[in-house]
Coordinates of C-alpha atoms and ligand atoms in Angstrom, one line a residue:
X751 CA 0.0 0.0 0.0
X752 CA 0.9 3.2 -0.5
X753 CA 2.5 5.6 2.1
X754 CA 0.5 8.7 2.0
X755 CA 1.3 11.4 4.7
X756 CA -2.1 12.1 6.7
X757 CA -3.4 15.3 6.7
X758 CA -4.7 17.5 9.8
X759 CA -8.5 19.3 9.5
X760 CA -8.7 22.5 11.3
X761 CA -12.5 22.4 12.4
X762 CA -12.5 26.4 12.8
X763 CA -11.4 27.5 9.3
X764 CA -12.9 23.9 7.7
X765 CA -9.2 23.2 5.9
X766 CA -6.6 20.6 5.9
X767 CA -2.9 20.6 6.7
X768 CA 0.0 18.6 7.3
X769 CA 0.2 20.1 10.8
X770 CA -2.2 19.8 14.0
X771 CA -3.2 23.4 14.3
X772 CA -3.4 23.3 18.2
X773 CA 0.2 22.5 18.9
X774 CA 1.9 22.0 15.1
X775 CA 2.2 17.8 15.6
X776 CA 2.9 16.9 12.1
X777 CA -0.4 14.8 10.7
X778 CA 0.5 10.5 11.5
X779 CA -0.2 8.3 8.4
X780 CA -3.3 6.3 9.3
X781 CA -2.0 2.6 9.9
X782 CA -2.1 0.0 7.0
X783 CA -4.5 -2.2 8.7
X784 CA -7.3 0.6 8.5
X785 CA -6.7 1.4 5.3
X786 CA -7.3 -2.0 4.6
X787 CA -10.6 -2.0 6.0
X788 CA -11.9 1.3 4.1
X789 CA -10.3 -0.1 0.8
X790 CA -11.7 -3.2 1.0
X791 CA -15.5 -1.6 1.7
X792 CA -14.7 0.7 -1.1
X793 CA -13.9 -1.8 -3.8
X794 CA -17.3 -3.8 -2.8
X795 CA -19.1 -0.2 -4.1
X796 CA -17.4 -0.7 -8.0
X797 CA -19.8 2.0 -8.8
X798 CA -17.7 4.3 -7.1
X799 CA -14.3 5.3 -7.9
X800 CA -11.2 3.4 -5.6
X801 CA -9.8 6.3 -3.0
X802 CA -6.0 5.7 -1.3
X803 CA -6.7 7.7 1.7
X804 CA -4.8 10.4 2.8
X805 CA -6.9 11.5 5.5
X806 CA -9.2 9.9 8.5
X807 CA -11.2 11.6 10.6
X808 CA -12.1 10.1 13.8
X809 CA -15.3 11.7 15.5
X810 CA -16.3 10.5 18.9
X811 CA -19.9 11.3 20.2
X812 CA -21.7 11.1 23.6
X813 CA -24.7 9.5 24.1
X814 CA -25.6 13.1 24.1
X815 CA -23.7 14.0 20.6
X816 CA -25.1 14.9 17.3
X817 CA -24.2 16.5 14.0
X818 CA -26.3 19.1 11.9
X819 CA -26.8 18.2 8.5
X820 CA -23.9 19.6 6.1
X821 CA -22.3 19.0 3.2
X822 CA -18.5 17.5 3.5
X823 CA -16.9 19.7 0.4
X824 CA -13.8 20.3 2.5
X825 CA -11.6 18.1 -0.2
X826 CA -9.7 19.4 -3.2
X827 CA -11.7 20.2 -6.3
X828 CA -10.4 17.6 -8.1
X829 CA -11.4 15.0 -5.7
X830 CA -15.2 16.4 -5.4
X831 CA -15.5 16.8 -8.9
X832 CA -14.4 12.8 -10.0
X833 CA -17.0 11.9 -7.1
X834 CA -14.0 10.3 -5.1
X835 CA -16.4 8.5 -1.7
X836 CA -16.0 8.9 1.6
X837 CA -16.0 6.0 3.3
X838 CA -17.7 5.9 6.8
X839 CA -17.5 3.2 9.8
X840 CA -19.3 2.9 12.6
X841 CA -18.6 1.8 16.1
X842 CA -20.2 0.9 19.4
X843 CA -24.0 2.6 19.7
X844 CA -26.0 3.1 17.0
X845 CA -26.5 6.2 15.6
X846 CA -29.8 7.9 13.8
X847 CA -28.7 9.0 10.6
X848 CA -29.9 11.3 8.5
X849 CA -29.1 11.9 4.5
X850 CA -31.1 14.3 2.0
X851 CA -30.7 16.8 -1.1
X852 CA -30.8 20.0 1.2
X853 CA -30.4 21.2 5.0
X854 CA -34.2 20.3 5.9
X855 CA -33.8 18.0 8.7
X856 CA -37.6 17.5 8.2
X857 CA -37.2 16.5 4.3
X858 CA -34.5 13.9 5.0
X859 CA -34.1 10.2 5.2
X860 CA -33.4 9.1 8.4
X861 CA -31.7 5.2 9.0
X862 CA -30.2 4.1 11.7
X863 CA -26.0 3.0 11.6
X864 CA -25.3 0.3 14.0
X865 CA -21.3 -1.3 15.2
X866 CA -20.0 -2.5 12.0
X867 CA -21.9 -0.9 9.6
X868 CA -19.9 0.9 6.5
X869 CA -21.8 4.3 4.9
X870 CA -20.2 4.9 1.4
X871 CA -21.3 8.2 -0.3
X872 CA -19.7 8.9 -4.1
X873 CA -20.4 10.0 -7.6
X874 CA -23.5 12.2 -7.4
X875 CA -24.2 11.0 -3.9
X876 CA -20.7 12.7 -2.5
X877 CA -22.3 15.9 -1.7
X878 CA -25.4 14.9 0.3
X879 CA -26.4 16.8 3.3
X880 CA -26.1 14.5 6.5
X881 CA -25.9 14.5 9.9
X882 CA -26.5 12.5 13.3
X883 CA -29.8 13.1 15.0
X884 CA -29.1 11.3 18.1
X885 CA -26.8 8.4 19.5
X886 CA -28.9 5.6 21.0
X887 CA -28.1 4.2 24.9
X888 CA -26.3 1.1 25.3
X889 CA -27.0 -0.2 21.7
X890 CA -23.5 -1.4 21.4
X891 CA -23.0 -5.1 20.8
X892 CA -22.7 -6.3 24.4
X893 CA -19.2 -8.4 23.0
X894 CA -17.6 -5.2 22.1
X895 CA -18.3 -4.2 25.5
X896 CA -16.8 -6.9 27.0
X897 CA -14.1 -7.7 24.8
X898 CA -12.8 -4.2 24.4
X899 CA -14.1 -1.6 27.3
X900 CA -15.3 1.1 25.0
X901 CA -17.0 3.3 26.6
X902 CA -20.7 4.4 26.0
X903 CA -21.2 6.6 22.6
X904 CA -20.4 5.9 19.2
X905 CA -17.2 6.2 17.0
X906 CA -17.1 7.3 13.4
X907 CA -14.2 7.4 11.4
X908 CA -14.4 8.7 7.2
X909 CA -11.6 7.9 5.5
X910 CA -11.1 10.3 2.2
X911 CA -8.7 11.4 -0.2
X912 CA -8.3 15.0 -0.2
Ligands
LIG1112 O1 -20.7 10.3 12.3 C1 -21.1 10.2 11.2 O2 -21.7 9.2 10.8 C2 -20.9 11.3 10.1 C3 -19.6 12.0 10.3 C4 -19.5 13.1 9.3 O3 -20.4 13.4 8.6 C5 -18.2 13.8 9.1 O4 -17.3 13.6 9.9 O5 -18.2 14.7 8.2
LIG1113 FE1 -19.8 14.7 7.0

């Protein structure tokens, strides 16, 4: 696989570097074995274009946490415009997701992404609106609990070329 340097996203101005903007860490390379995972998923879509991943964004959210409905069009121009996917994993609670063709919570489609599911949005779907309504309590397989202590909430990493 490729070695491709990570890249940092600065949540205030919505950009990407090779440096943390907090304290100037220079962006890690995400490990083989993950890329592995979002490569794999991604060649099951053939629809969709095959991404080498140069960035992986790892959100954690509270039983409490949710995410308005946007657009991710924080990527190079190139990389919107060929439709490259995103490719999104879930982990421990399930989450209430929503996915539509504008910002109307009320308009969109709402389904629910459980441990272990993969999200894959590319071509014409890339530029959906979508967001997390809520994170449902202790919905997490009860094994992953056991086996691996994570605590309650959900994990979601995308994994995308800029
Ligand atoms: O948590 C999710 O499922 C979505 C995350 C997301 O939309 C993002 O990081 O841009
Ligand atoms: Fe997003």
């Amino acid at each position: 696989m490729d070695d491709v340097t990570g890249k940092e996203r600065d949540p205030t101005t919505r950009s990407y570097g090779p440096t943390r903007p907090f304290d100037g860490a220079q962006a890690p390379t995400i490990p083989d074995a993950f890329k592995m995972i979002a490569q794999t998923a991604n060649s099951t879509a053939s629809e969709f274009p095959q991404i080498n991943p140069d960035i992986c964004i790892v959100n954690y959210y509270t039983n409490f946490g949710k995410l308005g409905l946007h657009q991710d069009k924080d990527e190079s121009e190139s990389s919107l415009t060929k439709g490259l996917p995103f490719i999104s994993i879930s982990i421990g609670d399930t989450a209430e997701f929503l996915f539509g063709n504008t910002r109307d919570k009320d308009q969109a489609t709402k389904i629910n992404l459980e441990s272990g599911d993969v999200l894959i949005l590319g071509g014409e779907s890339r530029l959906l609106f979508h967001g997390v309504s809520r994170v449902k309590t202790d919905t997490a397989p009860s094994w992953l609990k056991e086996e691996t202590g994570i605590r309650p909430g959900r994990i979601n990493l995308t994994f995308r070329q800029y």
